[in-house]
mmCIF file of C-alpha atoms and ligand atoms in Angstrom:
data_model
loop_
_atom_site.group_PDB
_atom_site.id
_atom_site.type_symbol
_atom_site.label_atom_id
_atom_site.label_comp_id
_atom_site.label_asym_id
_atom_site.label_seq_id
_atom_site.Cartn_x
_atom_site.Cartn_y
_atom_site.Cartn_z
ATOM 1 C CA MET U 1 36.634 14.147 34.759
ATOM 2 C CA ASN U 2 39.577 11.785 34.907
ATOM 3 C CA THR U 3 40.577 8.175 35.552
ATOM 4 C CA HIS U 4 39.865 8.677 39.257
ATOM 5 C CA THR U 5 36.232 9.512 38.574
ATOM 6 C CA SER U 6 33.883 6.692 39.544
ATOM 7 C CA ILE U 7 30.232 6.506 38.607
ATOM 8 C CA LEU U 8 27.682 4.052 39.954
ATOM 9 C CA ILE U 9 24.925 3.002 37.555
ATOM 10 C CA ILE U 10 21.817 1.809 39.362
ATOM 11 C CA TYR U 11 19.277 -0.143 37.342
ATOM 12 C CA THR U 12 15.746 -0.146 38.743
ATOM 13 C CA GLY U 13 13.793 -1.555 35.797
ATOM 14 C CA GLY U 14 11.797 -0.060 32.937
ATOM 15 C CA THR U 15 12.014 -0.056 29.181
ATOM 16 C CA ILE U 16 15.605 1.115 28.944
ATOM 17 C CA GLY U 17 16.941 -2.180 30.266
ATOM 18 C CA MET U 18 15.224 -4.376 27.735
ATOM 19 C CA ILE U 19 16.721 -6.313 24.852
ATOM 20 C CA ARG U 20 15.079 -8.596 22.308
ATOM 21 C CA ASP U 21 15.571 -12.273 22.988
ATOM 22 C CA LEU U 22 16.931 -13.713 19.765
ATOM 23 C CA LYS U 23 15.079 -17.010 20.190
ATOM 24 C CA SER U 24 11.635 -15.902 21.338
ATOM 25 C CA GLY U 25 11.647 -12.416 19.820
ATOM 26 C CA SER U 26 10.212 -10.944 23.047
ATOM 27 C CA LEU U 27 11.714 -8.187 25.158
ATOM 28 C CA LYS U 28 13.521 -9.254 28.308
ATOM 29 C CA PRO U 29 15.716 -7.442 30.855
ATOM 30 C CA PHE U 30 19.220 -6.839 29.664
ATOM 31 C CA ASP U 31 22.232 -8.088 31.640
ATOM 32 C CA PHE U 32 23.958 -4.873 32.630
ATOM 33 C CA GLY U 33 26.720 -6.873 34.323
ATOM 34 C CA ASP U 34 27.941 -7.267 30.780
ATOM 35 C CA LEU U 35 27.948 -3.533 30.185
ATOM 36 C CA TYR U 36 31.119 -3.227 28.137
ATOM 37 C CA THR U 37 30.184 -6.077 25.793
ATOM 38 C CA HIS U 38 26.964 -4.299 24.861
ATOM 39 C CA PHE U 39 28.481 -0.811 24.957
ATOM 40 C CA PRO U 40 32.116 -1.008 23.887
ATOM 41 C CA VAL U 41 31.890 2.761 23.409
ATOM 42 C CA LEU U 42 31.854 3.152 27.213
ATOM 43 C CA ARG U 43 35.518 2.119 27.249
ATOM 44 C CA ASN U 44 36.243 5.461 25.633
ATOM 45 C CA PHE U 45 35.276 7.249 28.831
ATOM 46 C CA ASP U 46 38.372 7.541 30.970
ATOM 47 C CA PHE U 47 36.589 6.949 34.257
ATOM 48 C CA HIS U 48 35.428 3.960 36.210
ATOM 49 C CA LEU U 49 31.873 2.584 35.947
ATOM 50 C CA ASP U 50 30.240 0.169 38.384
ATOM 51 C CA PHE U 51 26.829 -1.349 38.117
ATOM 52 C CA HIS U 52 24.197 -2.171 40.717
ATOM 53 C CA SER U 53 20.856 -3.780 39.930
ATOM 54 C CA LEU U 54 17.920 -3.464 42.289
ATOM 55 C CA ASP U 55 16.001 -6.617 43.092
ATOM 56 C CA PRO U 56 13.244 -6.956 42.025
ATOM 57 C CA LEU U 57 13.372 -4.830 38.903
ATOM 58 C CA LEU U 58 10.196 -2.800 38.652
ATOM 59 C CA ASP U 59 8.092 -1.261 35.983
ATOM 60 C CA SER U 60 7.929 2.268 37.374
ATOM 61 C CA SER U 61 4.127 2.023 37.709
ATOM 62 C CA ASN U 62 4.745 -0.420 40.556
ATOM 63 C CA MET U 63 7.043 1.870 42.509
ATOM 64 C CA THR U 64 5.974 2.950 45.994
ATOM 65 C CA PRO U 65 7.615 4.947 48.827
ATOM 66 C CA PRO U 66 9.486 1.877 50.213
ATOM 67 C CA PHE U 67 11.173 1.635 46.834
ATOM 68 C CA TYR U 68 12.289 5.292 47.106
ATOM 69 C CA VAL U 69 13.784 4.461 50.495
ATOM 70 C CA LYS U 70 15.620 1.461 49.041
ATOM 71 C CA LEU U 71 17.017 3.569 46.222
ATOM 72 C CA ALA U 72 18.065 6.385 48.566
ATOM 73 C CA GLU U 73 19.812 3.820 50.769
ATOM 74 C CA VAL U 74 21.740 2.332 47.834
ATOM 75 C CA ILE U 75 23.021 5.838 47.093
ATOM 76 C CA HIS U 76 23.683 6.676 50.749
ATOM 77 C CA GLU U 77 25.646 3.484 51.472
ATOM 78 C CA ARG U 78 27.915 4.087 48.481
ATOM 79 C CA TYR U 79 27.977 7.867 48.617
ATOM 80 C CA ASP U 80 31.624 8.248 49.583
ATOM 81 C CA ARG U 81 32.865 5.743 47.006
ATOM 82 C CA TYR U 82 31.435 7.411 43.907
ATOM 83 C CA ASP U 83 31.561 10.826 42.306
ATOM 84 C CA GLY U 84 28.145 10.539 40.746
ATOM 85 C CA PHE U 85 25.137 8.258 40.277
ATOM 86 C CA VAL U 86 23.109 7.345 37.209
ATOM 87 C CA VAL U 87 19.703 5.824 37.898
ATOM 88 C CA LEU U 88 18.153 3.841 35.026
ATOM 89 C CA HIS U 89 14.417 4.024 35.579
ATOM 90 C CA GLY U 90 11.114 3.578 33.768
ATOM 91 C CA SER U 91 9.969 6.885 32.381
ATOM 92 C CA ASP U 92 6.321 6.652 33.489
ATOM 93 C CA THR U 93 6.856 7.699 37.112
ATOM 94 C CA MET U 94 10.406 8.986 36.820
ATOM 95 C CA ALA U 95 9.300 12.537 37.690
ATOM 96 C CA TYR U 96 7.817 11.254 40.981
ATOM 97 C CA THR U 97 10.978 9.318 41.900
ATOM 98 C CA ALA U 98 13.228 12.251 40.995
ATOM 99 C CA SER U 99 11.062 14.565 43.115
ATOM 100 C CA ALA U 100 11.093 12.139 46.043
ATOM 101 C CA LEU U 101 14.874 11.699 45.897
ATOM 102 C CA SER U 102 15.386 15.453 45.791
ATOM 103 C CA PHE U 103 13.615 15.814 49.150
ATOM 104 C CA MET U 104 15.007 12.643 50.714
ATOM 105 C CA LEU U 105 18.639 13.434 49.882
ATOM 106 C CA GLU U 106 19.228 16.610 51.851
ATOM 107 C CA ASN U 107 22.613 18.330 51.462
ATOM 108 C CA LEU U 108 23.386 16.656 48.171
ATOM 109 C CA SER U 109 26.837 17.414 46.806
ATOM 110 C CA LYS U 110 27.019 14.822 44.009
ATOM 111 C CA PRO U 111 25.020 14.294 40.813
ATOM 112 C CA VAL U 112 22.102 11.852 40.853
ATOM 113 C CA ILE U 113 21.002 11.656 37.218
ATOM 114 C CA LEU U 114 17.908 9.673 36.280
ATOM 115 C CA THR U 115 17.378 8.478 32.756
ATOM 116 C CA GLY U 116 15.396 5.920 30.805
ATOM 117 C CA SER U 117 14.012 5.577 27.327
ATOM 118 C CA GLN U 118 10.917 5.249 25.233
ATOM 119 C CA LEU U 119 12.350 2.324 23.256
ATOM 120 C CA PRO U 120 14.351 -0.513 24.839
ATOM 121 C CA ILE U 121 18.097 -0.134 24.623
ATOM 122 C CA GLY U 122 18.282 -3.410 22.701
ATOM 123 C CA VAL U 123 16.150 -2.048 19.863
ATOM 124 C CA VAL U 124 18.110 -0.584 16.939
ATOM 125 C CA ARG U 125 16.355 2.810 16.915
ATOM 126 C CA SER U 126 16.365 3.142 20.712
ATOM 127 C CA ASP U 127 16.761 6.503 22.392
ATOM 128 C CA GLY U 128 18.191 4.632 25.382
ATOM 129 C CA ARG U 129 21.789 4.492 24.242
ATOM 130 C CA GLU U 130 22.053 8.251 23.812
ATOM 131 C CA ASN U 131 20.212 8.990 27.062
ATOM 132 C CA PHE U 132 22.423 6.544 28.948
ATOM 133 C CA ILE U 133 25.708 7.905 27.588
ATOM 134 C CA ASN U 134 24.629 11.518 28.144
ATOM 135 C CA ALA U 135 23.612 10.734 31.731
ATOM 136 C CA ILE U 136 26.975 9.118 32.482
ATOM 137 C CA GLU U 137 28.881 12.026 31.019
ATOM 138 C CA ILE U 138 26.824 14.531 33.037
ATOM 139 C CA ALA U 139 27.173 12.532 36.273
ATOM 140 C CA ALA U 140 30.942 12.579 35.785
ATOM 141 C CA ALA U 141 31.287 16.223 34.760
ATOM 142 C CA CYS U 142 33.229 18.374 37.173
ATOM 143 C CA ASP U 143 34.942 21.740 37.392
ATOM 144 C CA GLY U 144 38.162 20.757 39.124
ATOM 145 C CA ASP U 145 36.986 18.848 42.199
ATOM 146 C CA CYS U 146 33.483 20.233 42.073
ATOM 147 C CA PRO U 147 30.702 18.307 40.267
ATOM 148 C CA VAL U 148 28.913 20.424 37.705
ATOM 149 C CA VAL U 149 25.411 19.105 38.544
ATOM 150 C CA PRO U 150 25.151 18.248 42.265
ATOM 151 C CA GLU U 151 21.401 17.794 41.948
ATOM 152 C CA VAL U 152 18.776 15.136 41.322
ATOM 153 C CA ALA U 153 18.136 15.646 37.625
ATOM 154 C CA ILE U 154 16.473 13.916 34.680
ATOM 155 C CA CYS U 155 18.428 13.496 31.463
ATOM 156 C CA PHE U 156 16.162 12.752 28.514
ATOM 157 C CA ASP U 157 16.277 13.473 24.808
ATOM 158 C CA ASN U 158 19.280 15.772 24.931
ATOM 159 C CA MET U 159 17.962 17.848 27.806
ATOM 160 C CA LEU U 160 18.819 17.918 31.478
ATOM 161 C CA TYR U 161 16.080 19.043 33.860
ATOM 162 C CA ARG U 162 15.882 19.606 37.588
ATOM 163 C CA GLY U 163 14.095 16.399 38.612
ATOM 164 C CA ASN U 164 11.492 17.987 40.872
ATOM 165 C CA ARG U 165 10.408 20.372 38.089
ATOM 166 C CA THR U 166 9.592 17.692 35.539
ATOM 167 C CA THR U 167 6.496 15.999 34.298
ATOM 168 C CA LYS U 168 6.127 13.206 31.742
ATOM 169 C CA PHE U 169 3.916 14.688 29.074
ATOM 170 C CA ASN U 170 4.323 12.434 26.059
ATOM 171 C CA ALA U 171 3.871 8.662 25.879
ATOM 172 C CA GLU U 172 5.137 8.450 22.304
ATOM 173 C CA ASN U 173 7.842 10.996 21.517
ATOM 174 C CA PHE U 174 11.477 10.666 22.505
ATOM 175 C CA SER U 175 11.036 14.106 23.994
ATOM 176 C CA ALA U 176 8.884 12.781 26.850
ATOM 177 C CA PHE U 177 9.517 15.286 29.645
ATOM 178 C CA LEU U 178 8.688 18.911 30.262
ATOM 179 C CA SER U 179 9.936 21.385 32.799
ATOM 180 C CA VAL U 180 7.794 24.344 31.875
ATOM 181 C CA ASN U 181 8.307 26.449 34.964
ATOM 182 C CA PHE U 182 12.068 26.094 35.163
ATOM 183 C CA PRO U 183 14.615 26.219 32.333
ATOM 184 C CA PRO U 184 16.691 23.128 31.505
ATOM 185 C CA LEU U 185 19.903 22.755 33.520
ATOM 186 C CA ALA U 186 21.732 21.763 30.351
ATOM 187 C CA GLU U 187 21.176 21.297 26.642
ATOM 188 C CA ILE U 188 23.071 18.528 24.930
ATOM 189 C CA GLY U 189 24.319 19.069 21.405
ATOM 190 C CA VAL U 190 27.845 19.057 20.029
ATOM 191 C CA HIS U 191 28.711 20.459 23.449
ATOM 192 C CA ILE U 192 26.857 20.038 26.707
ATOM 193 C CA LYS U 193 25.856 23.575 27.590
ATOM 194 C CA TYR U 194 25.331 23.795 31.322
ATOM 195 C CA ARG U 195 23.344 26.614 32.902
ATOM 196 C CA ARG U 196 25.748 27.041 35.797
ATOM 197 C CA ASP U 197 23.761 30.067 36.930
ATOM 198 C CA LEU U 198 20.706 27.833 37.582
ATOM 199 C CA ILE U 199 22.296 24.687 38.970
ATOM 200 C CA LEU U 200 22.181 24.441 42.765
ATOM 201 C CA PRO U 201 25.569 24.697 44.504
ATOM 202 C CA PRO U 202 26.935 21.545 46.183
ATOM 203 C CA ALA U 203 26.008 21.310 49.859
ATOM 204 C CA THR U 204 28.787 21.731 52.369
ATOM 205 C CA GLU U 205 26.992 19.864 55.164
ATOM 206 C CA PRO U 206 27.038 16.023 55.202
ATOM 207 C CA LEU U 207 24.357 14.177 53.248
ATOM 208 C CA LYS U 208 21.246 13.530 55.312
ATOM 209 C CA VAL U 209 18.781 10.885 54.146
ATOM 210 C CA HIS U 210 15.106 11.254 55.072
ATOM 211 C CA ARG U 211 13.582 7.769 55.118
ATOM 212 C CA GLU U 212 10.163 8.413 56.590
ATOM 213 C CA LEU U 213 7.579 9.044 53.900
ATOM 214 C CA ASP U 214 3.891 9.330 54.725
ATOM 215 C CA ASN U 215 1.623 8.495 51.810
ATOM 216 C CA HIS U 216 -1.665 9.357 53.531
ATOM 217 C CA ILE U 217 -2.378 11.917 50.874
ATOM 218 C CA ALA U 218 -4.745 12.174 47.928
ATOM 219 C CA ILE U 219 -5.233 14.218 44.771
ATOM 220 C CA LEU U 220 -8.554 15.731 43.754
ATOM 221 C CA LYS U 221 -8.594 16.852 40.149
ATOM 222 C CA LEU U 222 -11.468 19.276 39.621
ATOM 223 C CA PHE U 223 -13.648 19.224 36.523
ATOM 224 C CA PRO U 224 -16.748 21.198 35.597
ATOM 225 C CA GLY U 225 -19.650 19.243 37.031
ATOM 226 C CA ILE U 226 -17.798 17.508 39.848
ATOM 227 C CA THR U 227 -20.361 16.228 42.354
ATOM 228 C CA PRO U 228 -20.552 16.701 46.127
ATOM 229 C CA GLU U 229 -20.463 12.889 46.406
ATOM 230 C CA ALA U 230 -17.098 12.670 44.642
ATOM 231 C CA VAL U 231 -15.565 15.469 46.738
ATOM 232 C CA ARG U 232 -16.958 14.022 49.966
ATOM 233 C CA ALA U 233 -15.659 10.539 49.136
ATOM 234 C CA ILE U 234 -12.101 11.713 48.674
ATOM 235 C CA LEU U 235 -12.127 13.971 51.735
ATOM 236 C CA ASN U 236 -13.418 11.062 53.809
ATOM 237 C CA THR U 237 -10.580 8.776 52.714
ATOM 238 C CA ASN U 238 -9.494 6.851 55.760
ATOM 239 C CA GLY U 239 -6.392 8.318 57.411
ATOM 240 C CA ILE U 240 -5.966 11.141 54.893
ATOM 241 C CA ARG U 241 -3.642 13.912 56.144
ATOM 242 C CA ALA U 242 -3.252 16.103 53.068
ATOM 243 C CA LEU U 243 -5.029 16.689 49.780
ATOM 244 C CA ILE U 244 -3.637 18.166 46.593
ATOM 245 C CA LEU U 245 -6.415 20.125 44.944
ATOM 246 C CA GLU U 246 -5.729 20.259 41.203
ATOM 247 C CA THR U 247 -7.470 23.462 40.242
ATOM 248 C CA PHE U 248 -8.145 25.385 37.025
ATOM 249 C CA GLY U 249 -5.847 28.058 35.587
ATOM 250 C CA ALA U 250 -4.194 30.253 38.188
ATOM 251 C CA GLY U 251 -5.605 28.190 41.069
ATOM 252 C CA ASN U 252 -9.328 28.639 40.554
ATOM 253 C CA ALA U 253 -12.195 26.460 41.768
ATOM 254 C CA PRO U 254 -15.988 26.643 41.965
ATOM 255 C CA THR U 255 -17.404 29.077 44.490
ATOM 256 C CA PHE U 256 -20.373 26.786 45.227
ATOM 257 C CA PRO U 257 -21.193 26.979 48.946
ATOM 258 C CA TRP U 258 -21.296 23.138 49.303
ATOM 259 C CA PHE U 259 -17.798 22.876 47.843
ATOM 260 C CA LEU U 260 -16.207 25.498 50.080
ATOM 261 C CA GLN U 261 -18.069 24.124 53.085
ATOM 262 C CA MET U 262 -16.668 20.612 52.515
ATOM 263 C CA LEU U 263 -13.140 21.956 52.179
ATOM 264 C CA ARG U 264 -13.566 24.098 55.297
ATOM 265 C CA GLU U 265 -14.704 21.083 57.318
ATOM 266 C CA ALA U 266 -11.695 19.101 56.078
ATOM 267 C CA ILE U 267 -9.308 21.883 57.115
ATOM 268 C CA ASN U 268 -10.999 22.083 60.506
ATOM 269 C CA LYS U 269 -10.346 18.356 60.910
ATOM 270 C CA GLY U 270 -6.614 19.019 60.358
ATOM 271 C CA ILE U 271 -6.339 17.956 56.706
ATOM 272 C CA ILE U 272 -3.822 20.073 54.782
ATOM 273 C CA LEU U 273 -5.124 21.321 51.436
ATOM 274 C CA VAL U 274 -2.672 22.449 48.753
ATOM 275 C CA ASN U 275 -3.716 24.263 45.601
ATOM 276 C CA VAL U 276 -1.814 23.109 42.490
ATOM 277 C CA THR U 277 -2.857 24.096 38.987
ATOM 278 C CA GLN U 278 -3.917 21.579 36.339
ATOM 279 C CA CYS U 279 -2.021 23.688 33.786
ATOM 280 C CA LYS U 280 1.397 22.428 32.751
ATOM 281 C CA GLY U 281 2.897 25.897 33.101
ATOM 282 C CA GLY U 282 2.317 29.007 35.163
ATOM 283 C CA THR U 283 1.522 29.492 38.777
ATOM 284 C CA VAL U 284 -1.259 29.474 41.338
ATOM 285 C CA GLU U 285 -2.094 32.998 42.433
ATOM 286 C CA MET U 286 -4.435 32.769 45.365
ATOM 287 C CA GLY U 287 -6.895 35.647 45.440
ATOM 288 C CA ARG U 288 -6.251 36.853 41.911
ATOM 289 C CA TYR U 289 -9.765 35.788 40.978
ATOM 290 C CA GLU U 290 -12.829 35.552 43.141
ATOM 291 C CA THR U 291 -12.705 31.818 42.377
ATOM 292 C CA SER U 292 -9.551 31.386 44.424
ATOM 293 C CA ALA U 293 -10.161 34.073 47.062
ATOM 294 C CA GLY U 294 -12.637 31.761 48.808
ATOM 295 C CA LEU U 295 -10.049 28.973 48.948
ATOM 296 C CA GLN U 296 -7.520 31.354 50.414
ATOM 297 C CA ALA U 297 -9.993 32.603 53.009
ATOM 298 C CA ILE U 298 -10.655 29.104 54.384
ATOM 299 C CA GLY U 299 -6.939 28.237 54.607
ATOM 300 C CA VAL U 300 -6.103 26.340 51.415
ATOM 301 C CA ILE U 301 -2.343 26.685 50.823
ATOM 302 C CA GLY U 302 -1.154 28.053 47.479
ATOM 303 C CA GLY U 303 1.328 25.701 45.798
ATOM 304 C CA ALA U 304 2.723 28.403 43.452
ATOM 305 C CA ASP U 305 4.243 26.701 40.379
ATOM 306 C CA ILE U 306 5.034 23.308 41.905
ATOM 307 C CA THR U 307 4.175 20.250 39.801
ATOM 308 C CA THR U 308 1.718 17.679 41.117
ATOM 309 C CA GLU U 309 4.543 15.115 41.125
ATOM 310 C CA SER U 310 6.685 17.340 43.285
ATOM 311 C CA ALA U 311 3.788 18.266 45.580
ATOM 312 C CA VAL U 312 3.127 14.546 46.186
ATOM 313 C CA ALA U 313 6.776 13.936 47.066
ATOM 314 C CA LYS U 314 7.082 17.057 49.212
ATOM 315 C CA LEU U 315 3.968 16.201 51.228
ATOM 316 C CA MET U 316 5.150 12.613 51.787
ATOM 317 C CA TYR U 317 8.479 13.950 52.995
ATOM 318 C CA LEU U 318 7.101 16.716 55.238
ATOM 319 C CA LEU U 319 4.380 14.550 56.791
ATOM 320 C CA GLY U 320 6.828 11.673 57.215
ATOM 321 C CA ASP U 321 9.321 13.885 58.989
ATOM 322 C CA GLY U 322 6.662 14.605 61.603
ATOM 323 C CA TYR U 323 6.429 18.376 61.363
ATOM 324 C CA PRO U 324 3.336 19.921 62.958
ATOM 325 C CA ASN U 325 0.726 21.190 60.483
ATOM 326 C CA GLN U 326 1.738 24.824 60.978
ATOM 327 C CA GLU U 327 5.325 24.039 59.959
ATOM 328 C CA VAL U 328 4.174 21.864 57.033
ATOM 329 C CA THR U 329 2.098 24.853 55.895
ATOM 330 C CA ARG U 330 5.108 27.153 56.077
ATOM 331 C CA LEU U 331 7.451 24.720 54.320
ATOM 332 C CA LEU U 332 4.926 24.079 51.560
ATOM 333 C CA GLN U 333 5.283 27.751 50.669
ATOM 334 C CA THR U 334 9.085 27.627 50.854
ATOM 335 C CA SER U 335 11.353 26.318 48.123
ATOM 336 C CA LEU U 336 13.418 23.554 49.779
ATOM 337 C CA ARG U 337 15.192 22.015 46.761
ATOM 338 C CA GLY U 338 14.433 24.467 43.980
ATOM 339 C CA GLU U 339 11.046 22.830 43.405
ATOM 340 C CA MET U 340 9.035 26.029 43.240
ATOM 341 C CA THR U 341 9.342 29.711 42.509
ATOM 342 C CA VAL U 342 8.492 31.832 45.523
HETATM 343 N N1 LIG W 1 6.262 1.252 31.740
HETATM 344 C C1 LIG W 1 7.649 1.629 31.662
HETATM 345 C C2 LIG W 1 8.058 2.133 33.028
HETATM 346 O O1 LIG W 1 7.806 3.252 33.374
HETATM 347 C C3 LIG W 1 7.860 2.638 30.602
HETATM 348 C C4 LIG W 1 9.282 3.112 30.512
HETATM 349 O O2 LIG W 1 10.205 2.476 30.976
HETATM 350 O O3 LIG W 1 9.507 4.173 29.929
HETATM 351 O O4 LIG W 1 8.636 1.395 33.780
#
């Protein structure tokens, strides 16, 4: 990195951007326009930082696909002007946004690093300051002219993860994210140790932004005792095009005839069914047990070790791009952005 390196910081909302109002004592959004006053330490970086705030700022629970499009467009419009992007984002749905961006930004050759915090940056013990500074340093890191992390990644609690491999697993600890099925891209200590062998290479083709996202999807989390009424209700959701079936263990589900019959009818109607495990780690292995062989036989697609967050984003992207079902089925079993192990 050097004085020519420029990083764009994009603030979307969330806890990280909060500071305590001295008069009222309540938390309010922080004025990032005043970045250097609040973070004089940033002057020690010898590269240029710009700031862009999205309007309106959102708690990440209120984010929807149009927001992902807006964010992707902010990056796209400024892509040539910056060497890297830091996205400040609420942690609650950060794994969904990171997954969505990874599919929407095809041929990425620059870092897009999402970060946030569990405590507002304006609180003395906040984890936000460290996360923010680490994210900036990672977005600016390069080997000569080549960025070290040309990926959509999440930087949190001294770890850097591939965004579409993450899940928020802890609402309390500073260590809020997991990437069980893929090792961290970097560990941050005295040095930032990058796993260059795991990081995707920068694309050589121009960036292509996919703006069409189709959210006519649903998730059915199985539990022992689930009723035919509950399964029928979700499969009859108006306009539904794909269903993520959150199964047990290595992709297992009841073998009850009514259950398989309902799924079969849904598949016959053209609904795509993807099998994703409820476990945080490990993979779906269709046919390993009798309890998944039936799913495989009727045409449920195995999601391997993809996270639910990533499966949601991938389906929105594939359905939005207008691929026929047969191609969606093939691409669901293909790793497009390092989101699954095949
Ligand atoms: N509710 C907040 C959000 O996700 C929590 C956070 O920022 O971590 O926007």
